[in-house]
């Protein structure tokens, strides 16, 4: 807490040296690192006003000189800071900027990097949008981003390992065009800072080339979704919006989202999210409860340890409120999250 801005600056200056680096003036580089560190420090201390101050100051520098991760980190820290200050409209704006950046550049990454693309930082703005949906009473948006969290991490991993499927499912001409466009996007995005240093006209020309390559890529993805939907679903996943979910009139969908702070339960009927419940326990607490309940069910030698009290506790936490207004004749579809995928919901106890 006693470290001053000047001490941080000069310590970093000692690490990175003086003069020019491959990325430009080291003074500018060290300044960006200093501001990033201070914004993270104040965010960790829950001093949201100072976290926002340093993040916004750094944002202007990163727009000009920073890479994808630096800019994304800025958007996320500003979003978290505004959320902490209860300025939810601004928080939503910055989370959306982060998501737009992620969606824009993720296809620009080489295939080998796609599997690990969705780190915790890159998932944070999606989680932020889920949290905000429970505060601003916009559950449809929350469901979309809850689904995005599941789909993005899972399907990106599948896509990068499905080489046999990829090579057989689309014509060689389309595959070659796909690889050319991806290579162009990777190259053009990497040239962004260099173009900026050459002046306004050079940067404008570079942006036009990048937008043209991106538009061509979007056109190709649209073609793949139409003509080769199986391949497109693996390589270019697109979550359903709630109005597009093919639910019947006699079906109710319950979708869970567990986070480090709390859980969420979306109740979905045909065409809309009818209710959104906040689950007061966080992910680790729910994992403990589920493990206690399912352990006796895993082996006949432990079946006598089965606890109806434990089963009732989970029922009360996960189902009771959501099912209160659901007609008994309706079919329940459950979309679990995390350890809830191992939980036999039908074994939960309504009355202990």
XYZ file of N, CA and C in Angstrom, residues 40-274:
705
model
N -5.068 -3.046 -11.642
C -5.349 -4.372 -11.074
C -5.248 -4.341 -9.544
N -4.241 -3.613 -9.031
C -4.056 -3.515 -7.584
C -5.280 -2.903 -6.914
N -5.751 -1.776 -7.449
C -6.903 -1.108 -6.832
C -8.186 -1.917 -7.015
N -8.286 -2.656 -8.114
C -9.453 -3.526 -8.295
C -9.457 -4.621 -7.237
N -8.282 -5.210 -6.967
C -8.175 -6.265 -5.950
C -8.512 -5.715 -4.559
N -8.200 -4.438 -4.323
C -8.495 -3.797 -3.038
C -9.939 -3.286 -2.969
N -10.684 -3.486 -4.076
C -12.074 -3.009 -4.197
C -12.165 -1.483 -4.114
N -11.084 -0.829 -4.489
C -11.099 0.627 -4.638
C -11.438 0.899 -6.096
N -12.725 0.816 -6.410
C -13.158 0.814 -7.800
C -12.922 2.152 -8.497
N -12.990 3.247 -7.749
C -12.784 4.564 -8.354
C -11.356 4.710 -8.878
N -10.367 4.308 -8.070
C -8.975 4.399 -8.518
C -8.657 3.363 -9.590
N -9.242 2.172 -9.466
C -9.048 1.148 -10.512
C -9.528 1.683 -11.852
N -10.679 2.340 -11.844
C -11.235 2.910 -13.070
C -10.360 4.046 -13.589
N -9.883 4.876 -12.683
C -9.028 6.010 -13.063
C -7.803 5.540 -13.844
N -7.081 4.559 -13.307
C -5.859 4.084 -13.970
C -6.175 3.271 -15.227
N -7.281 2.540 -15.189
C -7.659 1.754 -16.361
C -8.022 2.658 -17.538
N -8.785 3.721 -17.267
C -9.187 4.640 -18.335
C -7.984 5.394 -18.893
N -7.039 5.754 -18.009
C -5.825 6.427 -18.466
C -5.018 5.505 -19.381
N -4.961 4.239 -19.008
C -4.197 3.277 -19.802
C -4.905 2.914 -21.100
N -6.236 3.005 -21.097
C -7.007 2.616 -22.279
C -6.595 3.432 -23.497
N -6.437 4.741 -23.320
C -6.070 5.595 -24.450
C -4.706 5.197 -25.024
N -3.790 4.793 -24.157
C -2.463 4.369 -24.615
C -2.539 3.027 -25.339
N -3.368 2.106 -24.807
C -3.451 0.771 -25.403
C -4.198 0.763 -26.732
N -5.124 1.698 -26.905
C -5.807 1.804 -28.199
C -4.788 2.110 -29.291
N -3.781 2.916 -28.930
C -2.759 3.304 -29.906
C -1.635 2.282 -30.023
N -1.187 1.735 -28.885
C 0.050 0.950 -28.889
C -0.108 -0.491 -28.398
N -1.171 -0.790 -27.696
C -1.269 -2.085 -27.033
C -1.702 -3.215 -27.958
N -1.520 -4.444 -27.466
C -1.983 -5.613 -28.187
C -3.397 -5.997 -27.765
N -3.855 -7.135 -28.245
C -5.210 -7.594 -27.979
C -5.436 -7.778 -26.483
N -4.507 -8.472 -25.825
C -4.711 -8.781 -24.409
C -4.703 -7.531 -23.536
N -3.845 -6.557 -23.865
C -3.796 -5.324 -23.084
C -5.115 -4.559 -23.199
N -5.618 -4.457 -24.438
C -6.870 -3.732 -24.665
C -8.041 -4.465 -24.006
N -8.051 -5.783 -24.139
C -9.113 -6.580 -23.525
C -9.091 -6.428 -22.009
N -7.895 -6.478 -21.424
C -7.764 -6.321 -19.981
C -8.309 -4.968 -19.524
N -8.028 -3.926 -20.314
C -8.559 -2.596 -20.003
C -10.085 -2.597 -19.966
N -10.687 -3.159 -20.993
C -12.155 -3.194 -21.059
C -12.736 -3.946 -19.862
N -12.116 -5.088 -19.527
C -12.640 -5.917 -18.430
C -12.505 -5.190 -17.092
N -11.325 -4.585 -16.843
C -11.117 -3.876 -15.570
C -12.066 -2.681 -15.458
N -12.260 -1.959 -16.556
C -13.211 -0.841 -16.519
C -14.623 -1.347 -16.262
N -14.993 -2.469 -16.894
C -16.315 -3.044 -16.673
C -16.512 -3.468 -15.227
N -15.527 -4.151 -14.659
C -15.616 -4.594 -13.262
C -15.661 -3.398 -12.308
N -14.903 -2.354 -12.641
C -14.879 -1.164 -11.791
C -16.235 -0.457 -11.806
N -16.793 -0.294 -13.006
C -18.116 0.332 -13.092
C -19.174 -0.522 -12.390
N -19.051 -1.849 -12.514
C -19.989 -2.732 -11.823
C -19.862 -2.559 -10.312
N -18.617 -2.465 -9.823
C -18.391 -2.252 -8.398
C -18.945 -0.928 -7.916
N -18.936 0.084 -8.815
C -19.485 1.398 -8.480
C -20.998 1.472 -8.706
N -21.581 0.346 -9.134
C -23.030 0.228 -9.408
C -23.483 1.132 -10.555
N -22.565 1.387 -11.474
C -22.908 2.119 -12.704
C -23.053 1.072 -13.807
N -24.205 0.419 -13.799
C -24.371 -0.803 -14.576
C -24.427 -0.566 -16.081
N -24.959 0.567 -16.509
C -25.000 0.850 -17.949
C -23.590 0.970 -18.513
N -22.707 1.658 -17.766
C -21.310 1.785 -18.206
C -20.604 0.424 -18.160
N -20.891 -0.367 -17.115
C -20.281 -1.702 -17.013
C -20.668 -2.549 -18.220
N -21.941 -2.515 -18.569
C -22.420 -3.277 -19.730
C -21.724 -2.828 -21.006
N -21.527 -1.510 -21.145
C -20.863 -0.966 -22.328
C -19.449 -1.539 -22.479
N -18.699 -1.592 -21.372
C -17.319 -2.066 -21.451
C -17.257 -3.585 -21.611
N -18.159 -4.310 -20.954
C -18.195 -5.761 -21.178
C -18.510 -6.058 -22.641
N -19.419 -5.286 -23.223
C -19.776 -5.504 -24.628
C -18.601 -5.193 -25.547
N -17.840 -4.132 -25.214
C -16.643 -3.824 -26.010
C -15.657 -4.990 -25.957
N -15.483 -5.573 -24.768
C -14.571 -6.713 -24.616
C -15.057 -7.896 -25.440
N -16.359 -8.171 -25.379
C -16.926 -9.303 -26.127
C -16.786 -9.069 -27.627
N -17.050 -7.841 -28.069
C -16.910 -7.527 -29.500
C -15.477 -7.758 -29.970
N -14.503 -7.346 -29.143
C -13.101 -7.549 -29.487
C -12.765 -9.032 -29.564
N -13.243 -9.799 -28.588
C -12.995 -11.246 -28.566
C -13.562 -11.906 -29.813
N -14.814 -11.586 -30.121
C -15.473 -12.213 -31.267
C -14.819 -11.796 -32.581
N -14.285 -10.567 -32.594
C -13.645 -10.069 -33.817
C -12.345 -10.789 -34.107
N -11.543 -11.039 -33.053
C -10.178 -11.514 -33.303
C -10.000 -13.013 -33.125
N -10.960 -13.727 -32.550
C -10.665 -15.116 -32.200
C -10.449 -16.001 -33.422
N -11.074 -15.674 -34.548
C -10.827 -16.451 -35.763
C -9.527 -16.047 -36.438
N -8.938 -14.937 -35.972
C -7.661 -14.502 -36.525
C -6.488 -15.270 -35.933
N -6.753 -15.995 -34.835
C -5.668 -16.709 -34.175
C -5.346 -17.992 -34.936
N -4.067 -18.368 -34.999
C -3.703 -19.642 -35.624
C -4.421 -20.798 -34.931
N -4.693 -21.863 -35.684
C -5.450 -23.002 -35.153
C -4.837 -23.550 -33.875
N -3.521 -23.599 -33.792
C -2.864 -24.151 -32.614
C -3.145 -23.374 -31.344
N -3.520 -22.092 -31.490
C -3.804 -21.265 -30.316
C -5.288 -21.212 -29.978
N -6.137 -21.784 -30.830
C -7.576 -21.685 -30.616
C -8.018 -22.439 -29.374
N -7.375 -23.583 -29.079
C -7.820 -24.431 -27.975
C -7.727 -23.712 -26.636
N -6.700 -22.860 -26.481
C -6.518 -22.174 -25.207
C -6.925 -20.709 -25.290
N -7.709 -20.357 -26.307
C -8.067 -18.954 -26.500
C -8.918 -18.423 -25.355
N -9.876 -19.238 -24.881
C -10.808 -18.756 -23.860
C -10.248 -18.989 -22.464
N -9.319 -18.118 -22.084
C -8.788 -18.113 -20.726
C -9.815 -17.434 -19.821
N -9.527 -17.385 -18.524
C -10.463 -16.763 -17.584
C -10.692 -15.290 -17.923
N -9.630 -14.588 -18.390
C -9.785 -13.184 -18.760
C -10.784 -13.038 -19.896
N -10.694 -13.922 -20.871
C -11.552 -13.794 -22.042
C -12.977 -14.269 -21.781
N -13.194 -15.004 -20.696
C -14.556 -15.389 -20.309
C -15.191 -14.375 -19.369
N -14.380 -13.542 -18.718
C -14.890 -12.633 -17.690
C -15.977 -11.688 -18.194
N -15.850 -11.082 -19.394
C -16.930 -10.176 -19.822
C -18.263 -10.892 -20.042
N -18.224 -12.167 -20.486
C -19.465 -12.942 -20.627
C -20.103 -13.158 -19.250
N -19.261 -13.487 -18.249
C -19.770 -13.673 -16.885
C -20.339 -12.365 -16.344
N -19.670 -11.252 -16.679
C -20.155 -9.951 -16.243
C -21.546 -9.661 -16.781
N -21.778 -10.021 -18.043
C -23.094 -9.792 -18.641
C -24.168 -10.654 -17.969
N -23.806 -11.868 -17.550
C -24.756 -12.712 -16.815
C -25.114 -12.049 -15.490
N -24.099 -11.562 -14.764
C -24.361 -10.897 -13.480
C -25.262 -9.679 -13.666
N -24.945 -8.872 -14.665
C -25.730 -7.657 -14.890
C -27.168 -7.973 -15.253
N -27.380 -9.080 -15.954
C -28.755 -9.431 -16.361
C -29.642 -9.684 -15.153
N -29.046 -10.192 -14.061
C -29.838 -10.441 -12.853
C -30.132 -9.140 -12.108
N -29.280 -8.130 -12.332
C -29.471 -6.837 -11.661
C -30.419 -5.949 -12.463
N -30.254 -5.944 -13.779
C -31.029 -5.059 -14.650
C -32.300 -5.711 -15.172
N -32.570 -6.942 -14.707
C -33.788 -7.668 -15.086
C -33.903 -7.833 -16.602
N -32.844 -8.345 -17.194
C -32.831 -8.643 -18.627
C -32.365 -10.086 -18.795
N -33.198 -11.069 -18.370
C -32.747 -12.465 -18.317
C -32.446 -13.087 -19.669
N -33.070 -12.587 -20.738
C -32.790 -13.142 -22.061
C -31.339 -12.954 -22.460
N -30.810 -11.757 -22.181
C -29.392 -11.476 -22.445
C -28.514 -12.361 -21.569
N -28.905 -12.502 -20.302
C -28.131 -13.339 -19.380
C -28.035 -14.772 -19.851
N -29.146 -15.326 -20.326
C -29.148 -16.705 -20.825
C -28.229 -16.852 -22.028
N -28.273 -15.884 -22.933
C -27.442 -15.942 -24.141
C -25.961 -16.007 -23.763
N -25.549 -15.186 -22.806
C -24.136 -15.163 -22.444
C -23.758 -16.332 -21.538
N -24.710 -16.828 -20.745
C -24.446 -18.053 -19.980
C -24.190 -19.212 -20.935
N -24.970 -19.269 -21.994
C -24.793 -20.310 -23.007
C -23.476 -20.094 -23.751
N -23.112 -18.837 -23.970
C -21.850 -18.530 -24.652
C -20.658 -19.051 -23.864
N -20.708 -18.900 -22.530
C -19.604 -19.365 -21.688
C -19.396 -20.853 -21.875
N -20.494 -21.622 -21.835
C -20.386 -23.077 -22.006
C -19.920 -23.436 -23.409
N -20.576 -22.843 -24.384
C -20.320 -23.225 -25.776
C -18.920 -22.850 -26.224
N -18.487 -21.633 -25.873
C -17.193 -21.173 -26.360
C -16.056 -22.078 -25.890
N -15.955 -22.279 -24.595
C -14.840 -23.048 -24.054
C -14.850 -24.486 -24.551
N -16.042 -25.101 -24.570
C -16.144 -26.503 -24.956
C -15.886 -26.706 -26.450
N -16.586 -25.941 -27.269
C -16.535 -26.190 -28.706
C -15.208 -25.762 -29.311
N -14.563 -24.732 -28.756
C -13.238 -24.367 -29.269
C -12.274 -25.540 -29.107
N -12.354 -26.226 -27.966
C -11.500 -27.385 -27.738
C -11.794 -28.504 -28.710
N -13.079 -28.744 -28.961
C -13.469 -29.781 -29.918
C -12.973 -29.423 -31.311
N -13.167 -28.154 -31.677
C -12.831 -27.721 -33.029
C -11.362 -27.925 -33.350
N -10.481 -27.639 -32.404
C -9.051 -27.727 -32.679
C -8.561 -29.173 -32.735
N -9.334 -30.115 -32.196
C -8.891 -31.510 -32.209
C -9.617 -32.348 -33.250
N -10.550 -31.725 -33.977
C -11.373 -32.500 -34.915
C -10.765 -32.499 -36.311
N -9.464 -32.785 -36.428
C -8.763 -32.662 -37.709
C -9.290 -33.630 -38.772
N -9.576 -34.854 -38.364
C -10.072 -35.850 -39.307
C -11.415 -35.419 -39.866
N -12.278 -34.939 -38.983
C -13.599 -34.481 -39.394
C -13.474 -33.302 -40.342
N -12.594 -32.365 -40.025
C -12.437 -31.169 -40.834
C -11.990 -31.513 -42.253
N -11.014 -32.383 -42.353
C -10.408 -32.643 -43.656
C -11.370 -33.355 -44.601
N -12.367 -34.046 -44.069
C -13.267 -34.819 -44.918
C -14.562 -34.085 -45.253
N -14.867 -33.014 -44.516
C -16.234 -32.530 -44.583
C -16.464 -31.360 -45.515
N -15.431 -30.606 -45.930
C -15.635 -29.499 -46.854
C -14.662 -29.643 -48.020
N -15.043 -29.132 -49.194
C -14.183 -29.246 -50.381
C -12.838 -28.553 -50.178
N -11.836 -29.048 -50.900
C -10.476 -28.510 -50.781
C -10.429 -27.022 -51.126
N -11.233 -26.604 -52.100
C -11.233 -25.201 -52.518
C -11.679 -24.280 -51.367
N -12.739 -24.697 -50.678
C -13.228 -23.911 -49.547
C -12.218 -23.900 -48.405
N -11.600 -25.057 -48.163
C -10.622 -25.148 -47.078
C -9.423 -24.227 -47.367
N -8.968 -24.220 -48.612
C -7.838 -23.370 -48.984
C -8.194 -21.894 -48.800
N -9.402 -21.520 -49.222
C -9.867 -20.140 -49.076
C -9.951 -19.755 -47.597
N -10.430 -20.696 -46.775
C -10.534 -20.468 -45.331
C -9.155 -20.195 -44.724
N -8.173 -21.008 -45.079
C -6.831 -20.849 -44.524
C -6.179 -19.546 -44.986
N -6.406 -19.156 -46.251
C -5.850 -17.906 -46.777
C -6.407 -16.713 -46.001
N -7.742 -16.718 -45.788
C -8.378 -15.611 -45.089
C -7.922 -15.539 -43.630
N -7.792 -16.689 -42.982
C -7.312 -16.701 -41.595
C -5.893 -16.148 -41.514
N -5.043 -16.558 -42.456
C -3.657 -16.074 -42.466
C -3.611 -14.566 -42.684
N -4.476 -14.063 -43.569
C -4.538 -12.622 -43.816
C -4.925 -11.860 -42.557
N -5.929 -12.376 -41.846
C -6.397 -11.701 -40.631
C -5.311 -11.688 -39.557
N -4.626 -12.820 -39.399
C -3.530 -12.891 -38.417
C -2.449 -11.871 -38.762
N -2.062 -11.831 -40.020
C -0.988 -10.932 -40.464
C -1.407 -9.474 -40.312
N -2.624 -9.139 -40.763
C -3.081 -7.760 -40.723
C -3.240 -7.256 -39.290
N -3.746 -8.109 -38.409
C -3.905 -7.658 -37.032
C -2.542 -7.400 -36.384
N -1.561 -8.223 -36.743
C -0.214 -8.040 -36.200
C 0.466 -6.777 -36.704
N -0.012 -6.234 -37.835
C 0.593 -5.030 -38.420
C -0.077 -3.737 -37.942
N -1.041 -3.862 -37.014
C -1.845 -2.710 -36.606
C -0.988 -1.579 -36.034
N -0.108 -1.894 -35.090
C 0.679 -0.853 -34.432
C 1.661 -0.221 -35.415
N 2.248 -1.051 -36.267
C 3.193 -0.532 -37.265
C 2.501 0.471 -38.182
N 1.269 0.158 -38.596
C 0.516 1.063 -39.464
C 0.189 2.364 -38.735
N -0.121 2.261 -37.452
C -0.468 3.456 -36.667
C 0.716 4.423 -36.604
N 1.914 3.871 -36.468
C 3.114 4.712 -36.351
C 3.412 5.453 -37.650
N 2.906 4.950 -38.768
C 3.182 5.580 -40.067
C 2.257 6.760 -40.346
N 1.272 6.971 -39.491
C 0.393 8.127 -39.671
C -1.041 7.749 -39.978
N -1.901 8.780 -40.005
C -3.345 8.573 -40.162
C -3.713 7.840 -41.442
N -3.136 8.267 -42.548
C -3.504 7.683 -43.841
C -3.127 6.207 -43.908
N -1.924 5.886 -43.426
C -1.467 4.492 -43.436
C -2.358 3.632 -42.541
N -2.734 4.195 -41.377
C -3.584 3.445 -40.448
C -4.975 3.238 -41.044
N -5.507 4.274 -41.697
C -6.822 4.169 -42.332
C -6.810 3.108 -43.423
N -5.750 3.115 -44.235
C -5.620 2.115 -45.306
C -5.531 0.701 -44.721
N -4.768 0.566 -43.632
C -4.639 -0.742 -42.978
C -5.987 -1.222 -42.455
N -6.755 -0.316 -41.808
C -8.067 -0.682 -41.276
C -9.016 -1.111 -42.379
N -8.951 -0.451 -43.515
C -9.813 -0.814 -44.654
C -9.469 -2.211 -45.165
N -8.168 -2.519 -45.219
C -7.752 -3.862 -45.652
C -8.212 -4.924 -44.653
N -8.095 -4.585 -43.356
C -8.509 -5.532 -42.315
C -10.024 -5.762 -42.379
N -10.803 -4.685 -42.507
C -12.266 -4.804 -42.571
C -12.698 -5.594 -43.803
N -11.977 -5.414 -44.915
C -12.302 -6.170 -46.140
C -12.055 -7.661 -45.914
N -10.905 -8.004 -45.301
C -10.598 -9.418 -45.027
C -11.607 -10.010 -44.039
N -12.010 -9.220 -43.056
C -12.983 -9.694 -42.069
C -14.346 -9.915 -42.716
N -14.746 -8.994 -43.598
C -16.023 -9.153 -44.310
C -16.002 -10.405 -45.180
N -14.866 -10.670 -45.846
C -14.736 -11.882 -46.657
C -14.831 -13.135 -45.791
N -14.230 -13.067 -44.590
C -14.286 -14.198 -43.662
C -15.717 -14.423 -43.179
N -16.415 -13.341 -42.853
C -17.811 -13.455 -42.412
C -18.684 -14.060 -43.506
N -18.415 -13.664 -44.745
C -19.170 -14.209 -45.883
C -18.911 -15.708 -46.034
N -17.653 -16.115 -45.860
C -17.313 -17.532 -45.946
C -17.989 -18.321 -44.820
N -17.984 -17.774 -43.593
C -18.616 -18.456 -42.456
C -20.113 -18.630 -42.708
N -20.756 -17.591 -43.268
C -22.188 -17.686 -43.590
C -22.444 -18.792 -44.606
N -21.554 -18.909 -45.583
C -21.676 -19.961 -46.596
C -21.515 -21.349 -45.968
N -20.530 -21.476 -45.074
C -20.297 -22.759 -44.397
C -21.492 -23.142 -43.519
N -22.085 -22.158 -42.834
C -23.244 -22.449 -41.984
C -24.430 -22.940 -42.801
N -24.541 -22.432 -44.017
C -25.658 -22.820 -44.891
C -25.415 -24.165 -45.563
N -24.197 -24.374 -46.077
C -23.929 -25.559 -46.903
C -23.274 -26.699 -46.132
N -22.554 -26.377 -45.064
C -21.861 -27.414 -44.285
C -22.085 -27.142 -42.792
N -23.330 -27.270 -42.341
C -23.681 -26.867 -40.962
C -22.938 -27.653 -39.882
N -22.638 -28.922 -40.133
C -21.918 -29.712 -39.136
C -20.518 -29.181 -38.885
N -19.820 -28.877 -39.965
C -18.470 -28.317 -39.864
C -18.514 -26.937 -39.218
N -19.466 -26.107 -39.645
C -19.571 -24.752 -39.111
C -19.900 -24.757 -37.625
N -20.731 -25.720 -37.185
C -21.097 -25.794 -35.766
C -19.877 -26.085 -34.896
N -18.936 -26.866 -35.445
C -17.704 -27.163 -34.710
C -16.720 -26.011 -34.753
N -16.514 -25.465 -35.951
C -15.454 -24.469 -36.129
C -15.891 -23.044 -35.797
N -17.168 -22.740 -35.998
C -17.664 -21.371 -35.797
C -18.971 -21.409 -34.992
N -18.882 -21.820 -33.719
C -20.093 -22.001 -32.905
C -20.831 -20.682 -32.685
N -22.152 -20.775 -32.688
C -22.998 -19.598 -32.497
C -24.133 -19.980 -31.566
N -24.127 -19.481 -30.322
C -25.182 -19.862 -29.371
C -26.571 -19.453 -29.851
N -27.571 -20.246 -29.470
C -28.952 -19.913 -29.769
C -29.396 -18.700 -28.961
N -30.237 -17.883 -29.552
C -30.974 -16.884 -28.786
C -32.242 -17.556 -28.262
N -32.763 -17.029 -27.164
C -33.866 -17.707 -26.488
C -35.078 -17.864 -27.394
N -35.328 -16.877 -28.254
C -36.504 -16.972 -29.135
C -36.342 -18.035 -30.216
N -35.113 -18.510 -30.423
C -34.865 -19.530 -31.444
C -34.818 -20.947 -30.884
N -34.897 -21.090 -29.559
C -34.856 -22.429 -28.967
C -36.118 -23.204 -29.342
N -35.969 -24.428 -29.845
C -37.142 -25.191 -30.322
C -37.892 -25.894 -29.187
N -38.399 -25.129 -28.242
C -39.144 -25.722 -27.130
C -40.612 -25.888 -27.502
N -41.197 -26.993 -27.034
C -42.635 -27.215 -27.221
C -43.415 -26.539 -26.088
N -44.723 -26.462 -26.280
C -45.567 -25.803 -25.274
C -45.570 -26.540 -23.945
N -45.315 -27.851 -23.976
C -45.354 -28.640 -22.734
C -43.961 -28.852 -22.135
N -42.992 -28.008 -22.536
C -41.624 -28.156 -22.051
C -41.151 -26.891 -21.331
N -40.389 -27.104 -20.268
C -39.749 -26.012 -19.541
C -38.261 -26.345 -19.428
N -37.419 -25.381 -19.780
C -35.978 -25.592 -19.721
C -35.409 -24.846 -18.517
N -34.602 -25.549 -17.732
C -33.902 -24.948 -16.601
C -32.410 -24.951 -16.909
N -31.815 -23.767 -17.031
C -30.382 -23.679 -17.324
C -29.654 -23.030 -16.156
N -28.569 -23.707 -15.721
C -27.791 -23.254 -14.570
C -26.486 -22.607 -15.023
N -26.060 -21.630 -14.260
C -24.746 -21.011 -14.453
C -24.137 -20.801 -13.073
N -23.003 -21.465 -12.811
C -22.335 -21.361 -11.519
C -21.127 -20.449 -11.651
N -20.952 -19.537 -10.697
C -19.810 -18.626 -10.729
C -19.117 -18.634 -9.367
N -17.997 -17.924 -9.301
C -17.233 -17.868 -8.050
C -17.965 -17.102 -6.952
N -18.958 -16.302 -7.328
C -19.680 -15.494 -6.338
C -21.033 -16.093 -5.966
N -21.756 -16.598 -6.966
C -23.101 -17.122 -6.754
C -23.498 -17.937 -7.975
N -24.700 -18.488 -7.945
C -25.202 -19.235 -9.086
C -26.443 -18.560 -9.655
N -26.820 -18.966 -10.876
C -28.004 -18.420 -11.527
C -28.799 -19.561 -12.152
N -30.106 -19.425 -12.120
C -30.993 -20.406 -12.739
C -31.971 -19.670 -13.642
N -31.916 -19.989 -14.934
C -32.816 -19.405 -15.923
C -33.956 -20.389 -16.187
N -35.186 -19.918 -16.059
C -36.359 -20.727 -16.381
C -36.870 -20.263 -17.742
N -36.857 -21.180 -18.716
C -37.165 -20.813 -20.098
C -38.378 -21.596 -20.580
N -39.346 -20.881 -21.103
C -40.464 -21.504 -21.797
C -40.463 -20.993 -23.218
N -41.309 -21.524 -24.027
C -41.243 -21.264 -25.463
C -41.149 -19.757 -25.765
N -40.001 -19.350 -26.353
C -39.841 -17.991 -26.832
C -39.298 -16.980 -25.851
N -39.177 -17.338 -24.540
C -38.724 -16.319 -23.601
C -38.217 -16.936 -22.297
N -37.403 -16.140 -21.586
C -37.005 -16.486 -20.225
C -38.092 -15.946 -19.305
N -38.785 -16.839 -18.618
C -39.903 -16.397 -17.779
C -39.445 -15.927 -16.406
